[in-house]
Amino acid sequence: MEESLQAVREEILGRIGHCTTDQEIEQLRVEYVGRKGKLTLLLRGLKDIPSEQRPQRGAELNELRGFFEAEIEARLKALKRGEKERILREERVDITLPGNRSERGGVHPLMLVMDEIIDVFLRMGFEVARGPDIEDDYHNFEALNMPKDHPARDMQDTFFVSGDHVLRTHTSPVQIRVMERRKPPLQVIVPGAVYRHDDDATHSPMFHQVEGFMVDSHISFSDLKGVLTHVLRQIFEEKAGVRFRPSFFPFTEPSAEIDIQCVLCSGRGRTGEGQLCRVCKGSAWLEILGAGMIDPAVFRFVGYDPEKVSGFAFGMGVERIAMLKFGIEDIRLFFQNDLRFLKQFR
Ligand code: FA5
């Protein structure tokens, strides 16, 4: 009998040693300690052996059962550990492998130019102001000396939002908003998007302007000339010629349009091969911005005394400047988001 329990113990060890899954262990448990299990039957057989042998036999069987349970638990633990090691081994991540590089973006060419323009003005002591894209009729037109039915309103083909509101057609309404709130001296620029019902190679329905104005007690046209000549030479070349032509805006008097010598053909109007320059179309000059001395009527709208203050204002088209700087012929390229185009400005 002693021998057969020893044999069962060895058999148990062998069987457990061969188990490789939880299910196999469970099956073994049923086989040995289930209702008809081998150890269960041995324990049940106790009642058939002589009573003087029963206590010792009982103790041995109980010890064997304890041994079985302990071995099963140990095997389960070992299997779990093995599984963990397998996962660690097979699902190992090699952190030294090069990763998938994500494409690096870049600043949009228009914003590059916009930032450059803003920088030039900041260095001259101008501050930056902003205003709403949806503007009321009063700020976009009326207070800029364009009463209802004024023919100058037709100069800017307008998108109407509702009865009294428009998508601002220029950044000039922010002049009014700043002057309504503050007193001179003022030296402000206003970068931002503007909207007009325009769409061709040099006109976009949404484009950007940088407005600027300077108001104090003795601002003259020579201040306007000095500031804008300096700014244009900073943005383009030091030697680039700058030309002031008489013009008309309802909110400035006198008014001017300012041209810069064509940067592509250096003001010759023709390329080295004698062909007409594709940027200035042979004229040698390019219109860059509108400007003028702020009209006394505008000062009265914001509650300034035109006898005591004077000032100049200007508005430049950012797309126009970017097209000249980079030699781009079609304004629509800025808004098509073609990566082949955008990547050139990284
Ligand atoms: C104005 O918008 C005036 N508010 C400028 C101004 C401000 C004058 C302060 C005096 C004092 P104008 O409509 O000319 O002016 O536009 C100014 C610039 O915006 C133009 O020189 C041009 O460079 C640019 N521009 C005008 N329309 C478009 C368009 N549809 N697409 C791209 N650029 C445009």
PDB file of N, CA and C and ligand atoms in Angstrom, residues 144 146 155-156 169-173 175 194-213 224 247-258 287-294 312-321 323 331 335, ligand 1:
ATOM      1  N   LEU A 144     -16.100 106.336 -42.932  1.00  0.00           N
ATOM      2  CA  LEU A 144     -14.940 106.564 -43.807  1.00  0.00           C
ATOM      3  C   LEU A 144     -15.343 107.498 -44.951  1.00  0.00           C
ATOM      4  N   MET A 146     -18.068 107.627 -46.721  1.00  0.00           N
ATOM      5  CA  MET A 146     -18.804 107.069 -47.866  1.00  0.00           C
ATOM      6  C   MET A 146     -20.263 106.883 -47.467  1.00  0.00           C
ATOM      7  N   MET A 155     -16.305 101.023 -55.726  1.00  0.00           N
ATOM      8  CA  MET A 155     -14.902 100.674 -55.952  1.00  0.00           C
ATOM      9  C   MET A 155     -14.594  99.305 -55.326  1.00  0.00           C
ATOM     10  N   GLN A 156     -15.371  98.941 -54.329  1.00  0.00           N
ATOM     11  CA  GLN A 156     -15.117  97.669 -53.641  1.00  0.00           C
ATOM     12  C   GLN A 156     -16.395  96.845 -53.690  1.00  0.00           C
ATOM     13  N   THR A 169     -14.632  95.107 -46.534  1.00  0.00           N
ATOM     14  CA  THR A 169     -14.028  95.161 -47.863  1.00  0.00           C
ATOM     15  C   THR A 169     -12.591  95.671 -47.800  1.00  0.00           C
ATOM     16  N   HIS A 170     -12.209  96.183 -46.636  1.00  0.00           N
ATOM     17  CA  HIS A 170     -10.829  96.648 -46.428  1.00  0.00           C
ATOM     18  C   HIS A 170     -10.566  96.704 -44.921  1.00  0.00           C
ATOM     19  N   THR A 171      -9.322  96.960 -44.527  1.00  0.00           N
ATOM     20  CA  THR A 171      -9.011  97.017 -43.091  1.00  0.00           C
ATOM     21  C   THR A 171      -9.206  98.425 -42.535  1.00  0.00           C
ATOM     22  N   SER A 172      -9.586  99.382 -43.414  1.00  0.00           N
ATOM     23  CA  SER A 172      -9.743 100.776 -42.957  1.00  0.00           C
ATOM     24  C   SER A 172     -10.762 100.968 -41.810  1.00  0.00           C
ATOM     25  N   PRO A 173     -11.854 100.148 -41.722  1.00  0.00           N
ATOM     26  CA  PRO A 173     -12.782 100.370 -40.596  1.00  0.00           C
ATOM     27  C   PRO A 173     -12.099 100.273 -39.225  1.00  0.00           C
ATOM     28  N   GLN A 175      -9.325 101.640 -38.461  1.00  0.00           N
ATOM     29  CA  GLN A 175      -8.900 103.025 -38.138  1.00  0.00           C
ATOM     30  C   GLN A 175      -9.956 103.677 -37.248  1.00  0.00           C
ATOM     31  N   VAL A 194      -9.645  90.501 -45.776  1.00  0.00           N
ATOM     32  CA  VAL A 194     -10.733  91.337 -46.290  1.00  0.00           C
ATOM     33  C   VAL A 194     -11.394  90.609 -47.467  1.00  0.00           C
ATOM     34  N   TYR A 195     -12.591  91.057 -47.846  1.00  0.00           N
ATOM     35  CA  TYR A 195     -13.398  90.274 -48.805  1.00  0.00           C
ATOM     36  C   TYR A 195     -14.011  91.174 -49.872  1.00  0.00           C
ATOM     37  N   ARG A 196     -13.897  90.726 -51.124  1.00  0.00           N
ATOM     38  CA  ARG A 196     -14.542  91.470 -52.220  1.00  0.00           C
ATOM     39  C   ARG A 196     -14.996  90.497 -53.296  1.00  0.00           C
ATOM     40  N   HIS A 197     -16.046  90.887 -54.009  1.00  0.00           N
ATOM     41  CA  HIS A 197     -16.568  90.030 -55.062  1.00  0.00           C
ATOM     42  C   HIS A 197     -15.673  90.163 -56.293  1.00  0.00           C
ATOM     43  N   ASP A 198     -14.493  89.569 -56.196  1.00  0.00           N
ATOM     44  CA  ASP A 198     -13.451  89.683 -57.234  1.00  0.00           C
ATOM     45  C   ASP A 198     -12.865  88.300 -57.417  1.00  0.00           C
ATOM     46  N   ASP A 199     -12.566  87.887 -58.632  1.00  0.00           N
ATOM     47  CA  ASP A 199     -11.936  86.570 -58.785  1.00  0.00           C
ATOM     48  C   ASP A 199     -11.257  86.452 -60.141  1.00  0.00           C
ATOM     49  N   ASP A 200      -9.951  86.692 -60.172  1.00  0.00           N
ATOM     50  CA  ASP A 200      -9.161  86.412 -61.378  1.00  0.00           C
ATOM     51  C   ASP A 200      -7.705  86.205 -60.961  1.00  0.00           C
ATOM     52  N   ALA A 201      -6.782  86.230 -61.911  1.00  0.00           N
ATOM     53  CA  ALA A 201      -5.390  85.870 -61.598  1.00  0.00           C
ATOM     54  C   ALA A 201      -4.722  86.843 -60.626  1.00  0.00           C
ATOM     55  N   THR A 202      -5.241  88.082 -60.536  1.00  0.00           N
ATOM     56  CA  THR A 202      -4.613  89.036 -59.602  1.00  0.00           C
ATOM     57  C   THR A 202      -5.589  89.525 -58.541  1.00  0.00           C
ATOM     58  N   HIS A 203      -6.820  89.000 -58.553  1.00  0.00           N
ATOM     59  CA  HIS A 203      -7.817  89.389 -57.540  1.00  0.00           C
ATOM     60  C   HIS A 203      -8.447  88.149 -56.929  1.00  0.00           C
ATOM     61  N   SER A 204      -8.506  88.140 -55.589  1.00  0.00           N
ATOM     62  CA  SER A 204      -9.081  86.988 -54.896  1.00  0.00           C
ATOM     63  C   SER A 204     -10.274  87.462 -54.066  1.00  0.00           C
ATOM     64  N   PRO A 205     -11.334  86.621 -53.918  1.00  0.00           N
ATOM     65  CA  PRO A 205     -12.496  87.063 -53.116  1.00  0.00           C
ATOM     66  C   PRO A 205     -12.144  87.262 -51.638  1.00  0.00           C
ATOM     67  N   MET A 206     -11.108  86.588 -51.173  1.00  0.00           N
ATOM     68  CA  MET A 206     -10.615  86.835 -49.812  1.00  0.00           C
ATOM     69  C   MET A 206      -9.128  87.128 -49.956  1.00  0.00           C
ATOM     70  N   PHE A 207      -8.682  88.232 -49.443  1.00  0.00           N
ATOM     71  CA  PHE A 207      -7.253  88.528 -49.488  1.00  0.00           C
ATOM     72  C   PHE A 207      -6.870  89.263 -48.212  1.00  0.00           C
ATOM     73  N   HIS A 208      -5.626  89.657 -48.110  1.00  0.00           N
ATOM     74  CA  HIS A 208      -5.161  90.270 -46.853  1.00  0.00           C
ATOM     75  C   HIS A 208      -4.613  91.672 -47.085  1.00  0.00           C
ATOM     76  N   GLN A 209      -4.869  92.506 -46.130  1.00  0.00           N
ATOM     77  CA  GLN A 209      -4.291  93.853 -46.173  1.00  0.00           C
ATOM     78  C   GLN A 209      -3.555  94.132 -44.873  1.00  0.00           C
ATOM     79  N   VAL A 210      -2.612  95.050 -44.964  1.00  0.00           N
ATOM     80  CA  VAL A 210      -2.073  95.633 -43.736  1.00  0.00           C
ATOM     81  C   VAL A 210      -2.380  97.119 -43.825  1.00  0.00           C
ATOM     82  N   GLU A 211      -3.275  97.553 -42.955  1.00  0.00           N
ATOM     83  CA  GLU A 211      -3.637  98.963 -42.856  1.00  0.00           C
ATOM     84  C   GLU A 211      -2.629  99.614 -41.919  1.00  0.00           C
ATOM     85  N   GLY A 212      -2.420 100.896 -42.057  1.00  0.00           N
ATOM     86  CA  GLY A 212      -1.559 101.577 -41.087  1.00  0.00           C
ATOM     87  C   GLY A 212      -1.981 103.023 -40.995  1.00  0.00           C
ATOM     88  N   PHE A 213      -1.823 103.613 -39.828  1.00  0.00           N
ATOM     89  CA  PHE A 213      -2.091 105.057 -39.730  1.00  0.00           C
ATOM     90  C   PHE A 213      -1.295 105.654 -38.583  1.00  0.00           C
ATOM     91  N   LEU A 224       4.343 110.626 -44.288  1.00  0.00           N
ATOM     92  CA  LEU A 224       3.795 109.482 -45.040  1.00  0.00           C
ATOM     93  C   LEU A 224       4.844 108.966 -46.031  1.00  0.00           C
ATOM     94  N   SER A 247      -4.094 109.984 -56.482  1.00  0.00           N
ATOM     95  CA  SER A 247      -5.205 109.042 -56.610  1.00  0.00           C
ATOM     96  C   SER A 247      -6.399 109.581 -55.831  1.00  0.00           C
ATOM     97  N   PHE A 248      -7.405 108.735 -55.640  1.00  0.00           N
ATOM     98  CA  PHE A 248      -8.568 109.186 -54.861  1.00  0.00           C
ATOM     99  C   PHE A 248      -9.069 108.095 -53.923  1.00  0.00           C
ATOM    100  N   PHE A 249      -9.241 108.444 -52.664  1.00  0.00           N
ATOM    101  CA  PHE A 249      -9.996 107.626 -51.703  1.00  0.00           C
ATOM    102  C   PHE A 249     -10.885 108.606 -50.933  1.00  0.00           C
ATOM    103  N   PRO A 250     -12.125 108.233 -50.635  1.00  0.00           N
ATOM    104  CA  PRO A 250     -13.023 109.173 -49.962  1.00  0.00           C
ATOM    105  C   PRO A 250     -12.545 109.531 -48.556  1.00  0.00           C
ATOM    106  N   PHE A 251     -11.709 108.660 -47.967  1.00  0.00           N
ATOM    107  CA  PHE A 251     -11.316 108.878 -46.567  1.00  0.00           C
ATOM    108  C   PHE A 251      -9.935 109.521 -46.431  1.00  0.00           C
ATOM    109  N   THR A 252      -9.280 109.855 -47.559  1.00  0.00           N
ATOM    110  CA  THR A 252      -7.996 110.569 -47.471  1.00  0.00           C
ATOM    111  C   THR A 252      -7.998 111.730 -48.459  1.00  0.00           C
ATOM    112  N   GLU A 253      -7.310 112.804 -48.100  1.00  0.00           N
ATOM    113  CA  GLU A 253      -7.205 113.957 -48.995  1.00  0.00           C
ATOM    114  C   GLU A 253      -5.954 114.744 -48.623  1.00  0.00           C
ATOM    115  N   PRO A 254      -4.940 114.867 -49.468  1.00  0.00           N
ATOM    116  CA  PRO A 254      -4.838 114.226 -50.771  1.00  0.00           C
ATOM    117  C   PRO A 254      -4.586 112.729 -50.646  1.00  0.00           C
ATOM    118  N   SER A 255      -4.826 112.035 -51.761  1.00  0.00           N
ATOM    119  CA  SER A 255      -4.609 110.577 -51.778  1.00  0.00           C
ATOM    120  C   SER A 255      -3.541 110.222 -52.797  1.00  0.00           C
ATOM    121  N   ALA A 256      -2.927 109.073 -52.571  1.00  0.00           N
ATOM    122  CA  ALA A 256      -1.880 108.638 -53.503  1.00  0.00           C
ATOM    123  C   ALA A 256      -1.932 107.129 -53.675  1.00  0.00           C
ATOM    124  N   GLU A 257      -1.446 106.696 -54.821  1.00  0.00           N
ATOM    125  CA  GLU A 257      -1.174 105.269 -54.972  1.00  0.00           C
ATOM    126  C   GLU A 257       0.331 105.151 -55.109  1.00  0.00           C
ATOM    127  N   ILE A 258       0.860 104.111 -54.520  1.00  0.00           N
ATOM    128  CA  ILE A 258       2.317 104.024 -54.484  1.00  0.00           C
ATOM    129  C   ILE A 258       2.774 102.803 -55.262  1.00  0.00           C
ATOM    130  N   GLU A 287       1.826  98.617 -58.748  1.00  0.00           N
ATOM    131  CA  GLU A 287       1.073  99.284 -57.686  1.00  0.00           C
ATOM    132  C   GLU A 287       1.043  98.379 -56.444  1.00  0.00           C
ATOM    133  N   ILE A 288       1.392  98.976 -55.324  1.00  0.00           N
ATOM    134  CA  ILE A 288       1.509  98.197 -54.092  1.00  0.00           C
ATOM    135  C   ILE A 288       0.468  98.607 -53.059  1.00  0.00           C
ATOM    136  N   LEU A 289       0.208  99.899 -52.961  1.00  0.00           N
ATOM    137  CA  LEU A 289      -0.715 100.315 -51.899  1.00  0.00           C
ATOM    138  C   LEU A 289      -1.381 101.656 -52.180  1.00  0.00           C
ATOM    139  N   GLY A 290      -2.439 101.878 -51.410  1.00  0.00           N
ATOM    140  CA  GLY A 290      -3.141 103.158 -51.442  1.00  0.00           C
ATOM    141  C   GLY A 290      -2.864 103.882 -50.134  1.00  0.00           C
ATOM    142  N   ALA A 291      -2.831 105.219 -50.209  1.00  0.00           N
ATOM    143  CA  ALA A 291      -2.506 105.971 -48.992  1.00  0.00           C
ATOM    144  C   ALA A 291      -3.001 107.405 -49.119  1.00  0.00           C
ATOM    145  N   GLY A 292      -2.849 108.165 -48.052  1.00  0.00           N
ATOM    146  CA  GLY A 292      -3.198 109.577 -48.120  1.00  0.00           C
ATOM    147  C   GLY A 292      -3.278 110.191 -46.733  1.00  0.00           C
ATOM    148  N   MET A 293      -3.556 111.510 -46.726  1.00  0.00           N
ATOM    149  CA  MET A 293      -3.732 112.210 -45.446  1.00  0.00           C
ATOM    150  C   MET A 293      -5.190 112.019 -45.015  1.00  0.00           C
ATOM    151  N   ILE A 294      -5.386 111.616 -43.778  1.00  0.00           N
ATOM    152  CA  ILE A 294      -6.755 111.306 -43.306  1.00  0.00           C
ATOM    153  C   ILE A 294      -7.662 112.532 -43.481  1.00  0.00           C
ATOM    154  N   PHE A 312      -1.750 110.425 -41.418  1.00  0.00           N
ATOM    155  CA  PHE A 312      -1.817 109.726 -42.710  1.00  0.00           C
ATOM    156  C   PHE A 312      -2.271 108.299 -42.484  1.00  0.00           C
ATOM    157  N   ALA A 313      -2.748 107.678 -43.564  1.00  0.00           N
ATOM    158  CA  ALA A 313      -3.165 106.272 -43.491  1.00  0.00           C
ATOM    159  C   ALA A 313      -2.794 105.607 -44.808  1.00  0.00           C
ATOM    160  N   PHE A 314      -2.666 104.299 -44.738  1.00  0.00           N
ATOM    161  CA  PHE A 314      -2.351 103.553 -45.969  1.00  0.00           C
ATOM    162  C   PHE A 314      -2.912 102.143 -45.841  1.00  0.00           C
ATOM    163  N   GLY A 315      -3.073 101.467 -46.979  1.00  0.00           N
ATOM    164  CA  GLY A 315      -3.519 100.072 -46.958  1.00  0.00           C
ATOM    165  C   GLY A 315      -2.795  99.321 -48.051  1.00  0.00           C
ATOM    166  N   MET A 316      -2.096  98.258 -47.673  1.00  0.00           N
ATOM    167  CA  MET A 316      -1.349  97.502 -48.698  1.00  0.00           C
ATOM    168  C   MET A 316      -1.897  96.096 -48.853  1.00  0.00           C
ATOM    169  N   GLY A 317      -1.837  95.582 -50.059  1.00  0.00           N
ATOM    170  CA  GLY A 317      -2.318  94.229 -50.329  1.00  0.00           C
ATOM    171  C   GLY A 317      -1.181  93.232 -50.118  1.00  0.00           C
ATOM    172  N   VAL A 318      -1.390  92.310 -49.173  1.00  0.00           N
ATOM    173  CA  VAL A 318      -0.305  91.371 -48.826  1.00  0.00           C
ATOM    174  C   VAL A 318      -0.035  90.374 -49.962  1.00  0.00           C
ATOM    175  N   GLU A 319      -1.124  89.884 -50.615  1.00  0.00           N
ATOM    176  CA  GLU A 319      -0.939  88.945 -51.729  1.00  0.00           C
ATOM    177  C   GLU A 319      -0.113  89.588 -52.834  1.00  0.00           C
ATOM    178  N   ARG A 320      -0.434  90.859 -53.129  1.00  0.00           N
ATOM    179  CA  ARG A 320       0.273  91.570 -54.197  1.00  0.00           C
ATOM    180  C   ARG A 320       1.767  91.625 -53.888  1.00  0.00           C
ATOM    181  N   ILE A 321       2.082  91.918 -52.648  1.00  0.00           N
ATOM    182  CA  ILE A 321       3.497  92.020 -52.247  1.00  0.00           C
ATOM    183  C   ILE A 321       4.166  90.643 -52.315  1.00  0.00           C
ATOM    184  N   MET A 323       3.304  88.142 -54.223  1.00  0.00           N
ATOM    185  CA  MET A 323       3.446  87.768 -55.632  1.00  0.00           C
ATOM    186  C   MET A 323       4.705  88.397 -56.229  1.00  0.00           C
ATOM    187  N   ILE A 331      -2.669  84.640 -58.286  1.00  0.00           N
ATOM    188  CA  ILE A 331      -2.973  84.800 -56.854  1.00  0.00           C
ATOM    189  C   ILE A 331      -3.656  83.555 -56.283  1.00  0.00           C
ATOM    190  N   PHE A 335      -4.219  79.902 -52.428  1.00  0.00           N
ATOM    191  CA  PHE A 335      -5.380  79.352 -51.716  1.00  0.00           C
ATOM    192  C   PHE A 335      -5.754  77.942 -52.132  1.00  0.00           C
TER     193      PHE A 335
HETATM  194  C1  FA5 B   1      -8.170 100.157 -50.118  1.00  0.00           C
HETATM  195  O1  FA5 B   1      -8.640  99.094 -49.794  1.00  0.00           O
HETATM  196  C2  FA5 B   1      -8.007 101.272 -49.112  1.00  0.00           C
HETATM  197  N1  FA5 B   1      -8.713 100.945 -47.904  1.00  0.00           N
HETATM  198  C3  FA5 B   1      -6.526 101.502 -48.889  1.00  0.00           C
HETATM  199  C4  FA5 B   1      -6.242 102.767 -48.141  1.00  0.00           C
HETATM  200  C5  FA5 B   1      -6.123 102.726 -46.760  1.00  0.00           C
HETATM  201  C6  FA5 B   1      -6.144 103.987 -48.811  1.00  0.00           C
HETATM  202  C7  FA5 B   1      -5.910 103.907 -46.046  1.00  0.00           C
HETATM  203  C8  FA5 B   1      -5.906 105.159 -48.118  1.00  0.00           C
HETATM  204  C9  FA5 B   1      -5.788 105.087 -46.747  1.00  0.00           C
HETATM  205  P1  FA5 B   1      -7.658  99.443 -52.576  1.00  0.00           P
HETATM  206  O2  FA5 B   1      -9.016  99.041 -52.931  1.00  0.00           O
HETATM  207  O3  FA5 B   1      -6.834 100.087 -53.628  1.00  0.00           O
HETATM  208  O4  FA5 B   1      -7.620 100.399 -51.308  1.00  0.00           O
HETATM  209  O5  FA5 B   1      -6.877  98.143 -52.018  1.00  0.00           O
HETATM  210  C10 FA5 B   1      -5.577  98.236 -51.476  1.00  0.00           C
HETATM  211  C11 FA5 B   1      -4.696  97.110 -52.027  1.00  0.00           C
HETATM  212  O6  FA5 B   1      -5.324  95.862 -51.831  1.00  0.00           O
HETATM  213  C12 FA5 B   1      -4.459  97.215 -53.532  1.00  0.00           C
HETATM  214  O7  FA5 B   1      -3.369  98.043 -53.794  1.00  0.00           O
HETATM  215  C13 FA5 B   1      -4.155  95.773 -53.872  1.00  0.00           C
HETATM  216  O8  FA5 B   1      -2.796  95.524 -53.572  1.00  0.00           O
HETATM  217  C14 FA5 B   1      -4.974  94.983 -52.886  1.00  0.00           C
HETATM  218  N2  FA5 B   1      -6.203  94.424 -53.496  1.00  0.00           N
HETATM  219  C15 FA5 B   1      -7.348  95.045 -53.807  1.00  0.00           C
HETATM  220  N3  FA5 B   1      -8.270  94.171 -54.263  1.00  0.00           N
HETATM  221  C16 FA5 B   1      -7.688  92.955 -54.234  1.00  0.00           C
HETATM  222  C17 FA5 B   1      -8.118  91.618 -54.545  1.00  0.00           C
HETATM  223  N4  FA5 B   1      -9.360  91.346 -54.932  1.00  0.00           N
HETATM  224  N5  FA5 B   1      -7.229  90.597 -54.385  1.00  0.00           N
HETATM  225  C18 FA5 B   1      -5.989  90.858 -53.926  1.00  0.00           C
HETATM  226  N6  FA5 B   1      -5.521  92.060 -53.592  1.00  0.00           N
HETATM  227  C19 FA5 B   1      -6.365  93.115 -53.751  1.00  0.00           C
END
